[in-house]
Short mmCIF file of C-alpha atoms in Angstrom, two decimals:
data_model
loop_
_atom_site.label_atom_id
_atom_site.label_comp_id
_atom_site.label_asym_id
_atom_site.label_seq_id
_atom_site.Cartn_x
_atom_site.Cartn_y
_atom_site.Cartn_z
CA MET A 1 141.72 91.92 120.07
CA GLY A 2 140.72 88.50 118.78
CA SER A 3 139.71 87.48 115.29
CA PHE A 4 137.03 89.19 113.24
CA ILE A 5 136.86 86.50 110.56
CA PHE A 6 133.20 85.61 111.28
CA LEU A 7 132.05 89.23 111.04
CA GLU A 8 134.15 89.76 107.91
CA ILE A 9 132.69 86.71 106.12
CA PHE A 10 129.16 87.58 107.29
CA ALA A 11 129.52 91.18 106.07
CA ILE A 12 130.79 90.09 102.64
CA VAL A 13 128.03 87.49 102.17
CA CYS A 14 125.40 90.05 103.26
CA LEU A 15 126.79 92.63 100.83
CA VAL A 16 126.84 90.21 97.89
CA SER A 17 123.40 88.85 98.79
CA ILE A 18 121.90 92.34 98.97
CA ALA A 19 123.47 93.29 95.63
CA THR A 20 122.27 90.16 93.83
CA THR A 21 118.79 90.25 95.39
CA LEU A 22 118.22 93.94 94.59
CA PHE A 23 119.51 93.59 91.04
CA ASN A 24 117.22 90.64 90.44
CA LYS A 25 114.22 92.41 92.02
CA ARG A 26 114.65 95.76 90.30
CA VAL A 27 116.14 94.77 86.95
CA LEU A 28 115.38 91.12 86.09
CA GLY A 29 112.16 90.69 88.07
CA LEU A 30 112.63 86.91 88.23
CA PRO A 31 111.61 84.66 91.14
CA GLN A 32 114.32 84.71 93.81
CA ALA A 33 115.16 81.01 93.38
CA ILE A 34 115.90 81.66 89.70
CA GLY A 35 117.23 85.19 89.48
CA VAL A 36 119.68 85.34 92.39
CA PRO A 37 121.89 82.37 91.31
CA ILE A 38 121.97 83.82 87.78
CA VAL A 39 123.04 87.25 89.04
CA SER A 40 125.66 85.63 91.32
CA ALA A 41 127.05 83.64 88.38
CA LEU A 42 127.15 86.80 86.25
CA LEU A 43 128.98 88.57 89.08
CA VAL A 44 131.61 85.83 89.07
CA PHE A 45 132.10 86.15 85.30
CA ILE A 46 132.41 89.94 85.59
CA LEU A 47 134.94 89.69 88.44
CA GLN A 48 137.03 87.21 86.48
CA TRP A 49 136.86 89.38 83.35
CA VAL A 50 137.82 92.56 85.24
CA ALA A 51 140.65 90.70 87.00
CA THR A 52 142.00 89.68 83.60
CA LEU A 53 141.84 93.28 82.35
CA LEU A 54 143.60 94.58 85.45
CA ASN A 55 146.30 91.91 85.39
CA GLY A 56 149.61 93.65 85.99
CA ASN A 57 148.02 96.95 87.03
CA GLN A 58 150.06 98.43 89.90
CA PHE A 59 147.18 100.49 91.34
CA ILE A 60 144.18 98.12 91.24
CA ASN A 61 144.39 94.37 91.55
CA ILE A 62 141.69 91.71 92.12
CA ASN A 63 143.11 88.59 93.73
CA ILE A 64 140.92 85.93 92.11
CA GLU A 65 143.03 83.15 93.65
CA ALA A 66 142.26 84.42 97.14
CA ILE A 67 138.54 84.60 96.35
CA GLU A 68 138.58 81.07 94.94
CA GLU A 69 140.37 79.81 98.04
CA ALA A 70 137.77 81.48 100.27
CA VAL A 71 134.91 79.89 98.31
CA ARG A 72 136.58 76.48 98.54
CA HIS A 73 136.60 76.82 102.34
CA ILE A 74 132.82 77.33 102.44
CA ASN A 75 131.44 74.03 103.69
CA PHE A 76 128.23 74.01 101.66
CA TYR A 77 127.10 70.70 103.15
CA ASP A 78 127.41 71.90 106.75
CA PHE A 79 125.77 75.22 105.91
CA LEU A 80 122.73 73.61 104.26
CA ILE A 81 122.29 69.94 105.24
CA ASN A 82 123.68 70.27 108.77
CA GLY A 83 122.44 73.82 109.20
CA VAL A 84 119.79 76.12 107.82
CA ILE A 85 117.62 73.56 106.04
CA CYS A 86 115.95 72.73 109.38
CA PHE A 87 114.50 76.24 109.44
CA ILE A 88 113.23 76.00 105.86
CA LEU A 89 111.61 72.61 106.48
CA THR A 90 110.01 73.73 109.75
CA SER A 91 108.65 76.88 108.15
CA SER A 92 107.05 74.83 105.37
CA ALA A 93 105.76 72.12 107.70
CA LEU A 94 104.11 74.64 110.05
CA LYS A 95 101.92 75.76 107.13
CA PHE A 96 101.37 72.33 105.55
CA GLN A 97 98.00 70.82 106.42
CA ILE A 98 97.81 67.21 107.58
CA SER A 99 94.42 67.00 105.85
CA ASP A 100 96.24 67.63 102.55
CA LEU A 101 98.70 64.87 103.40
CA LYS A 102 95.81 62.49 104.11
CA ASN A 103 94.16 63.36 100.78
CA TYR A 104 97.31 63.09 98.67
CA TRP A 105 99.58 60.69 100.58
CA LYS A 106 99.61 58.15 97.74
CA PRO A 107 100.97 60.44 94.97
CA ILE A 108 103.32 62.19 97.42
CA GLY A 109 104.63 58.82 98.63
CA ILE A 110 105.13 57.53 95.07
CA LEU A 111 106.94 60.68 93.96
CA ALA A 112 109.18 60.74 97.04
CA SER A 113 110.23 57.07 96.88
CA LEU A 114 109.77 54.86 93.83
CA ALA A 115 109.85 57.68 91.27
CA LEU A 116 113.00 59.08 92.87
CA LEU A 117 114.79 55.72 92.70
CA LEU A 118 113.77 55.09 89.09
CA CYS A 119 114.79 58.63 88.09
CA ALA A 120 118.30 58.11 89.48
CA ILE A 121 118.70 54.79 87.64
CA VAL A 122 117.30 55.96 84.29
CA PHE A 123 119.36 59.17 84.40
CA GLY A 124 122.57 57.34 85.30
CA VAL A 125 122.17 54.82 82.47
CA MET A 126 121.35 57.46 79.84
CA LEU A 127 124.21 59.77 80.90
CA TYR A 128 126.58 56.78 80.91
CA GLY A 129 125.67 56.20 77.25
CA PHE A 130 126.26 59.86 76.41
CA GLN A 131 129.67 59.93 78.12
CA ALA A 132 130.71 56.75 76.29
CA LEU A 133 129.62 58.17 72.92
CA THR A 134 131.61 61.38 73.44
CA GLY A 135 134.78 59.50 74.44
CA HIS A 136 134.73 60.80 78.04
CA ALA A 137 133.63 57.63 79.77
CA VAL A 138 132.66 57.78 83.44
CA PRO A 139 131.88 54.63 85.47
CA LEU A 140 128.17 53.88 85.71
CA ILE A 141 128.29 53.73 89.52
CA VAL A 142 129.62 57.32 89.64
CA LEU A 143 126.82 58.55 87.38
CA LEU A 144 124.25 56.70 89.51
CA LEU A 145 125.67 58.64 92.47
CA LEU A 146 125.14 61.85 90.51
CA GLY A 147 121.63 60.73 89.60
CA SER A 148 120.75 60.06 93.24
CA ALA A 149 121.91 63.56 94.23
CA LEU A 150 120.00 65.20 91.38
CA GLY A 151 116.92 62.99 91.69
CA ALA A 152 115.42 64.81 94.68
CA THR A 153 113.45 68.00 94.24
CA ASP A 154 114.55 70.85 96.47
CA PRO A 155 112.09 72.33 99.02
CA ILE A 156 113.75 75.74 98.84
CA GLY A 157 113.67 75.85 95.03
CA ILE A 158 110.10 74.52 94.91
CA LYS A 159 108.85 77.17 97.34
CA GLY A 160 110.66 79.87 95.39
CA VAL A 161 109.00 78.85 92.12
CA LEU A 162 105.49 78.11 93.47
CA SER A 163 105.34 81.43 95.32
CA SER A 164 105.66 83.28 92.01
CA ILE A 165 102.84 81.58 90.07
CA LYS A 166 99.14 80.82 90.45
CA ALA A 167 98.96 77.04 90.37
CA PRO A 168 96.15 74.61 91.21
CA ARG A 169 96.26 73.95 94.91
CA HIS A 170 96.32 70.16 94.52
CA LEU A 171 99.47 70.42 92.40
CA MET A 172 101.15 72.78 94.86
CA VAL A 173 100.40 70.36 97.70
CA LYS A 174 101.93 67.42 95.79
CA LEU A 175 105.05 69.29 94.67
CA GLU A 176 105.71 70.77 98.11
CA GLY A 177 104.85 67.49 99.84
CA GLU A 178 107.26 65.59 97.60
CA SER A 179 110.05 68.08 98.30
CA LEU A 180 109.47 67.79 102.07
CA PHE A 181 109.55 64.00 102.24
CA ASN A 182 111.99 62.86 99.55
CA ASP A 183 115.17 63.91 101.37
CA ALA A 184 115.35 60.69 103.41
CA MET A 185 115.18 58.48 100.31
CA CYS A 186 117.57 60.72 98.38
CA ILE A 187 120.24 60.70 101.09
CA ALA A 188 119.79 56.95 101.72
CA ILE A 189 120.32 56.10 98.03
CA PHE A 190 123.23 58.53 97.79
CA MET A 191 125.04 57.13 100.84
CA THR A 192 124.44 53.53 99.74
CA ILE A 193 126.01 54.15 96.32
CA LEU A 194 128.87 56.08 97.94
CA LYS A 195 129.67 53.13 100.21
CA VAL A 196 129.76 50.81 97.19
CA ILE A 197 132.17 53.20 95.44
CA GLN A 198 134.37 53.19 98.56
CA GLY A 199 134.53 49.39 98.49
CA ASP A 200 131.74 48.27 100.83
CA ASP A 201 129.57 45.30 99.88
CA PHE A 202 126.02 46.06 98.78
CA ASN A 203 123.30 44.33 100.77
CA LEU A 204 119.69 45.20 99.90
CA LEU A 205 118.32 43.91 103.21
CA THR A 206 120.78 46.06 105.16
CA VAL A 207 119.81 49.11 103.13
CA VAL A 208 116.10 48.52 103.74
CA GLU A 209 116.69 47.96 107.47
CA HIS A 210 118.78 51.12 107.69
CA LEU A 211 116.15 53.18 105.84
CA ALA A 212 113.35 51.79 108.04
CA TYR A 213 115.37 52.64 111.17
CA GLU A 214 115.99 56.20 109.93
CA VAL A 215 112.30 56.81 109.14
CA ILE A 216 110.78 55.18 112.27
CA VAL A 217 113.20 56.82 114.72
CA ALA A 218 112.80 60.17 112.94
CA VAL A 219 109.00 59.97 113.28
CA VAL A 220 109.29 59.15 117.00
CA ILE A 221 111.65 62.10 117.52
CA GLY A 222 109.40 64.42 115.53
CA VAL A 223 106.28 63.39 117.48
CA ALA A 224 108.10 63.85 120.80
CA PHE A 225 109.34 67.33 119.92
CA GLY A 226 106.02 68.34 118.38
CA ARG A 227 104.01 67.40 121.48
CA SER A 228 106.60 68.96 123.78
CA ALA A 229 106.47 72.21 121.80
CA LEU A 230 102.66 72.28 122.02
CA TYR A 231 102.94 71.93 125.80
CA LEU A 232 105.36 74.88 125.96
CA LEU A 233 103.10 76.99 123.75
CA LYS A 234 100.13 76.60 126.09
CA GLY A 235 99.23 79.41 128.48
CA LYS A 236 100.57 82.94 128.50
CA ASN A 237 103.58 83.63 126.30
CA GLU A 238 105.45 86.60 124.95
CA MET A 239 105.89 86.70 121.17
CA GLU A 240 109.63 86.20 121.67
CA SER A 241 109.09 82.98 123.59
CA LEU A 242 106.66 81.70 120.94
CA ILE A 243 109.21 82.30 118.19
CA LEU A 244 112.04 80.79 120.24
CA THR A 245 109.91 77.70 120.90
CA THR A 246 109.39 77.14 117.16
CA ALA A 247 113.13 77.74 116.62
CA LEU A 248 113.91 75.11 119.26
CA LEU A 249 111.41 72.82 117.53
CA ALA A 250 113.40 73.14 114.30
CA VAL A 251 116.92 72.90 115.70
CA GLY A 252 116.18 70.43 118.49
CA SER A 253 114.34 67.81 116.44
CA TYR A 254 116.91 68.07 113.63
CA LEU A 255 119.92 67.85 115.96
CA VAL A 256 118.62 64.93 118.02
CA ALA A 257 117.81 63.02 114.82
CA LEU A 258 121.36 63.64 113.55
CA TYR A 259 122.83 62.28 116.78
CA ALA A 260 120.48 59.28 116.58
CA HIS A 261 121.57 58.65 112.95
CA ALA A 262 117.94 59.02 111.88
CA SER A 263 116.48 61.11 109.07
CA ALA A 264 116.75 64.65 110.41
CA PRO A 265 114.59 66.19 107.65
CA ILE A 266 111.71 63.79 108.41
CA ALA A 267 111.97 64.44 112.17
CA CYS A 268 111.87 68.16 111.51
CA VAL A 269 108.90 67.92 109.13
CA VAL A 270 106.88 65.66 111.47
CA ALA A 271 107.47 68.01 114.40
CA GLY A 272 106.41 70.99 112.32
CA LEU A 273 103.29 69.23 111.02
CA ILE A 274 102.14 68.36 114.56
CA VAL A 275 102.57 71.91 115.84
CA GLY A 276 101.24 73.62 112.72
CA ASN A 277 98.02 71.59 112.73
CA LYS A 278 97.31 71.90 116.48
CA TRP A 279 98.49 75.33 117.59
CA GLN A 280 95.35 77.12 116.39
CA ASP A 281 93.61 75.51 119.40
CA ILE A 282 95.99 77.06 121.95
CA ILE A 283 97.36 80.24 120.33
CA ALA A 284 95.54 83.33 119.08
CA HIS A 285 95.21 83.64 115.29
CA HIS A 286 97.09 86.97 115.37
CA ASP A 287 100.06 85.34 117.13
CA ILE A 288 100.16 82.53 114.57
CA GLU A 289 100.26 85.09 111.76
CA GLU A 290 103.12 86.92 113.50
CA ILE A 291 105.12 83.70 113.88
CA ASN A 292 104.52 82.74 110.24
CA HIS A 293 105.58 86.24 109.18
CA PHE A 294 108.81 85.83 111.17
CA TRP A 295 109.58 82.50 109.52
CA HIS A 296 108.71 83.90 106.10
CA THR A 297 111.32 86.64 106.69
CA ILE A 298 113.90 84.11 107.87
CA GLU A 299 113.22 82.02 104.75
CA GLY A 300 113.85 85.03 102.55
CA ILE A 301 117.17 85.80 104.24
CA ILE A 302 118.36 82.18 104.09
CA ASN A 303 117.30 81.89 100.45
CA SER A 304 119.23 85.04 99.54
CA PHE A 305 122.37 83.65 101.20
CA LEU A 306 121.91 80.18 99.72
CA PHE A 307 121.22 81.25 96.13
CA THR A 308 124.12 83.69 96.27
CA LEU A 309 126.47 80.94 97.47
CA ILE A 310 125.24 78.65 94.68
CA GLY A 311 126.24 81.29 92.12
CA LEU A 312 129.61 81.87 93.80
CA GLU A 313 130.44 78.15 93.49
CA LEU A 314 131.29 79.03 89.88
CA PHE A 315 134.63 80.27 91.22
CA ILE A 316 135.79 76.71 91.95
CA LEU A 317 134.61 75.17 88.67
CA ASP A 318 137.01 74.41 85.86
CA LEU A 319 134.50 75.06 83.11
CA ASN A 320 135.33 74.04 79.56
CA VAL A 321 133.34 73.25 76.43
CA HIS A 322 132.98 69.56 77.32
CA ILE A 323 131.68 70.32 80.83
CA ILE A 324 129.23 72.97 79.60
CA ILE A 325 127.84 70.78 76.79
CA GLY A 326 127.77 67.77 79.10
CA GLY A 327 125.98 69.77 81.79
CA VAL A 328 123.29 70.90 79.35
CA VAL A 329 122.83 67.34 78.11
CA ALA A 330 122.70 66.10 81.73
CA PHE A 331 119.92 68.62 82.43
CA VAL A 332 117.89 67.40 79.44
CA LEU A 333 118.46 63.74 80.34
CA LEU A 334 117.58 64.35 84.00
CA HIS A 335 114.19 65.82 83.20
CA LEU A 336 113.54 63.20 80.56
CA ALA A 337 114.38 60.61 83.24
CA ARG A 338 111.94 62.30 85.65
CA PHE A 339 109.16 62.06 83.06
CA ILE A 340 109.95 58.39 82.42
CA ALA A 341 110.27 57.58 86.14
CA ASN A 342 107.00 59.30 87.04
CA TYR A 343 105.03 57.57 84.29
CA LEU A 344 106.56 54.18 85.13
CA SER A 345 105.96 54.64 88.87
CA PHE A 346 102.29 55.53 88.50
CA ALA A 347 101.84 52.68 86.01
CA PHE A 348 102.25 50.36 89.03
CA PHE A 349 99.31 52.15 90.69
CA PRO A 350 96.61 52.33 87.98
CA SER A 351 93.88 53.35 90.43
CA VAL A 352 95.85 56.47 91.42
CA ARG A 353 96.69 57.39 87.85
CA LYS A 354 93.13 56.75 86.63
CA ASN A 355 91.82 59.24 89.18
CA ALA A 356 94.21 62.01 88.08
CA TYR A 357 93.38 65.33 86.49
CA ASN A 358 94.47 65.62 82.88
CA GLY A 359 98.02 66.96 82.82
CA THR A 360 98.92 66.12 86.41
CA LEU A 361 101.94 63.94 85.56
CA PRO A 362 103.41 66.31 82.92
CA ILE A 363 103.12 69.25 85.31
CA LEU A 364 104.57 67.32 88.27
CA SER A 365 107.41 66.08 86.07
CA TRP A 366 108.16 69.57 84.76
CA GLY A 367 108.01 71.10 88.23
CA GLY A 368 110.90 69.09 89.67
CA VAL A 369 113.22 71.97 90.52
CA ARG A 370 116.70 71.06 91.75
CA GLY A 371 118.60 73.26 94.18
CA GLY A 372 121.12 73.50 96.98
CA ILE A 373 120.60 69.98 98.37
CA SER A 374 121.94 68.38 95.17
CA LEU A 375 124.95 70.68 95.13
CA ALA A 376 125.61 70.16 98.84
CA LEU A 377 125.66 66.36 98.50
CA ILE A 378 128.08 66.44 95.56
CA LEU A 379 130.38 68.99 97.20
CA ALA A 380 130.40 66.88 100.37
CA VAL A 381 132.06 63.95 98.55
CA ALA A 382 134.53 66.04 96.55
CA ASN A 383 137.39 64.83 98.77
CA VAL A 384 136.60 61.11 98.44
CA PRO A 385 139.74 59.63 96.77
CA ALA A 386 137.78 57.29 94.48
CA LEU A 387 135.89 60.29 93.04
CA HIS A 388 138.84 62.65 92.51
CA PRO A 389 139.17 61.88 88.75
CA TYR A 390 135.50 62.78 88.22
CA ASN A 391 135.18 65.83 90.50
CA ASN A 392 134.99 68.31 87.64
CA VAL A 393 132.24 66.31 85.94
CA LEU A 394 130.24 65.80 89.14
CA ILE A 395 130.45 69.40 90.39
CA GLY A 396 130.24 71.00 86.95
CA TYR A 397 127.23 68.98 85.81
CA THR A 398 125.46 69.52 89.14
CA PHE A 399 126.00 73.29 89.04
CA ILE A 400 124.74 73.59 85.45
CA VAL A 401 121.73 71.33 86.12
CA VAL A 402 120.75 73.31 89.23
CA LEU A 403 121.08 76.62 87.36
CA LEU A 404 119.15 75.42 84.29
CA SER A 405 116.55 73.70 86.44
CA GLY A 406 115.56 77.01 88.00
CA VAL A 407 115.59 78.89 84.70
CA VAL A 408 113.91 76.36 82.39
CA CYS A 409 111.60 74.55 84.81
CA GLY A 410 110.85 77.55 86.98
CA LEU A 411 110.20 80.05 84.18
CA GLY A 412 108.61 77.41 81.93
CA LEU A 413 106.16 76.03 84.50
CA PRO A 414 103.47 78.72 83.92
CA ALA A 415 103.33 77.84 80.21
CA VAL A 416 102.94 74.14 81.05
CA LEU A 417 100.13 74.99 83.49
CA ASN A 418 98.42 77.10 80.82
CA ALA A 419 98.34 74.04 78.56
CA PHE A 420 95.97 72.29 80.99
CA TYR A 421 94.42 75.16 82.99
CA HIS A 422 92.77 77.97 81.06
CA ASN A 423 94.36 81.40 81.38
CA ASP A 424 92.82 84.40 79.61
CA HIS A 425 96.13 86.27 79.88
CA GLU A 426 98.50 83.67 78.48
CA PRO A 427 101.04 85.08 75.96
CA THR A 428 100.10 84.83 72.30
CA THR A 429 102.81 86.80 70.48
CA GLY A 430 106.57 86.75 70.15
CA PHE A 431 108.83 84.11 71.65
CA LEU A 432 106.60 83.59 74.70
CA GLY A 433 103.61 83.04 72.42
CA TRP A 434 105.53 80.50 70.35
CA TYR A 435 106.71 78.74 73.51
CA GLN A 436 103.16 78.67 74.87
CA ARG A 437 101.83 77.10 71.66
CA LEU A 438 104.62 74.50 71.88
CA MET A 439 103.59 73.64 75.45
CA HIS A 440 99.95 73.27 74.40
CA LYS A 441 101.04 70.21 72.41
CA LEU A 442 101.57 68.44 75.73
CA ASN A 443 97.80 68.39 76.13
CA ARG A 444 97.01 65.63 73.68
CA SER A 445 93.43 65.08 74.86
CA GLY A 446 92.57 68.76 74.65
CA GLN A 447 90.67 68.76 77.95
CA LYS A 448 91.35 71.86 80.04
CA TYR A 449 90.24 73.13 83.42
CA ILE A 450 89.55 76.52 84.91
CA LEU A 451 90.24 77.62 88.49
CA GLU A 452 87.62 79.50 90.48
CA GLU A 453 86.75 80.17 94.12
CA ASP A 454 83.62 79.24 96.05
CA GLU A 455 81.82 81.45 98.56
CA GLN A 456 84.26 80.48 101.32
CA GLY A 457 87.26 81.43 99.18
CA ASN A 458 88.31 77.82 98.54
CA GLN A 459 89.77 77.00 95.14
CA THR A 460 87.57 74.87 92.87
CA VAL A 461 88.41 73.14 89.59
CA HIS A 462 85.90 73.13 86.70
CA ILE A 463 86.04 71.59 83.25
CA TYR A 464 86.60 74.45 80.82
CA ASN A 465 84.19 74.89 77.93
CA PRO A 466 86.05 76.72 75.13
CA ILE A 467 82.84 77.31 73.16
CA ALA A 468 80.97 79.01 75.97
CA LYS A 469 84.23 80.68 77.16
CA ASP A 470 83.24 79.67 80.65
CA ALA A 471 83.30 76.77 83.00
CA GLN A 472 80.75 74.01 82.90
CA PRO A 473 78.48 73.90 85.96
CA ASP A 474 79.83 70.50 87.01
CA ILE A 475 82.74 70.79 89.43
CA GLU A 476 85.52 68.28 89.09
CA PRO A 477 85.84 66.01 92.14
CA ASP A 478 88.84 66.41 94.43
CA ARG A 479 91.19 64.09 92.63
CA PHE A 480 94.86 63.38 92.16
#
């Protein structure tokens, strides 16, 4: 009869994903990227609690050990990094405008490279000091590895948060652009530090050459697949063939880049950008909407699976007071490091920073949501012998940071936006009102903006006049 293990695992993951997604939608009402991991974590706690209550019961028994063993066998890295992320990146790239990239390539490039590197270093040094003070010292090189994994913002988490709020378009472009392009730098830094931990010699020139090879080859692969896909999309096509062509675009570019030891995420993004910015010339608008709707649905399904799996990773964690406190501190230090890294990075480019809207850097720093990529990288090195003594710290801290990142940064981002962009409906009473007033202190200059739309439906930014309760007639230029 054969084995039904695939169908069994798929059915269980679907069941848990449906349960967590529906509970979040109907009860919590949180964005999917935030609510589903929380519900999954709560489900784990409930299962463990019920299993304890039923311990020794001859009629009902929950085998927690078997569940933990099953979760341990989930290869999170293969599922995400070597799997479904190509679909998420392609879906985002198909809708990302090259004109936006041309307008904001400087801030996106700074955030995805220099700021990422500085964030990893600052975070590693600060967490090293904390671990030493608490008497649980961890080598600095190990914490730099953790910082490199946590330094990158996650495209899936970013999309989940941005889809639930009304944000200025220029900020959404920068946050989503950063999340699309920082994977190459993140993985390069992570693998370089890992090789040093495993005993390899560090050579800056070799690292730079390797990174340049990954980026250049990835761009070539992306361009080749993008142009080939456009050729296939020309002429008469059934909707099924159009969707399959975009699926081949995602999987093909990603897979070839992996075999070429290039940056698969960049290859995938470049291919998607080429097709998404040219296909309106060869495909009917209705067909493009149908394809985008398909990919939007696929994104939702993948996100449900991914966020559920993130919550279920709690099964394999050996949580204790030290790990929980350390994880919370790591979260605070990480976002403090992101603020420091962003301000330092843009200090090297005064012309870019001078041309920024008031509040751009605080909002970009606050909006750095971490997600499955960070967890996948850390879980992928759990079996490295040199890291065995620190596995609980690495996995535990990463899980807590990812969870808190979605809750605090995701739910707190609207209040930070309200501090710089006027909102008539911002909360004024209770805890939310107090939190909003606290966030207003970030706006030290007091200058605020208001978002409106022109006759063509394009978003415009005006300087807000609190006395007139309206926007000034002068429109702010399209700035950073």
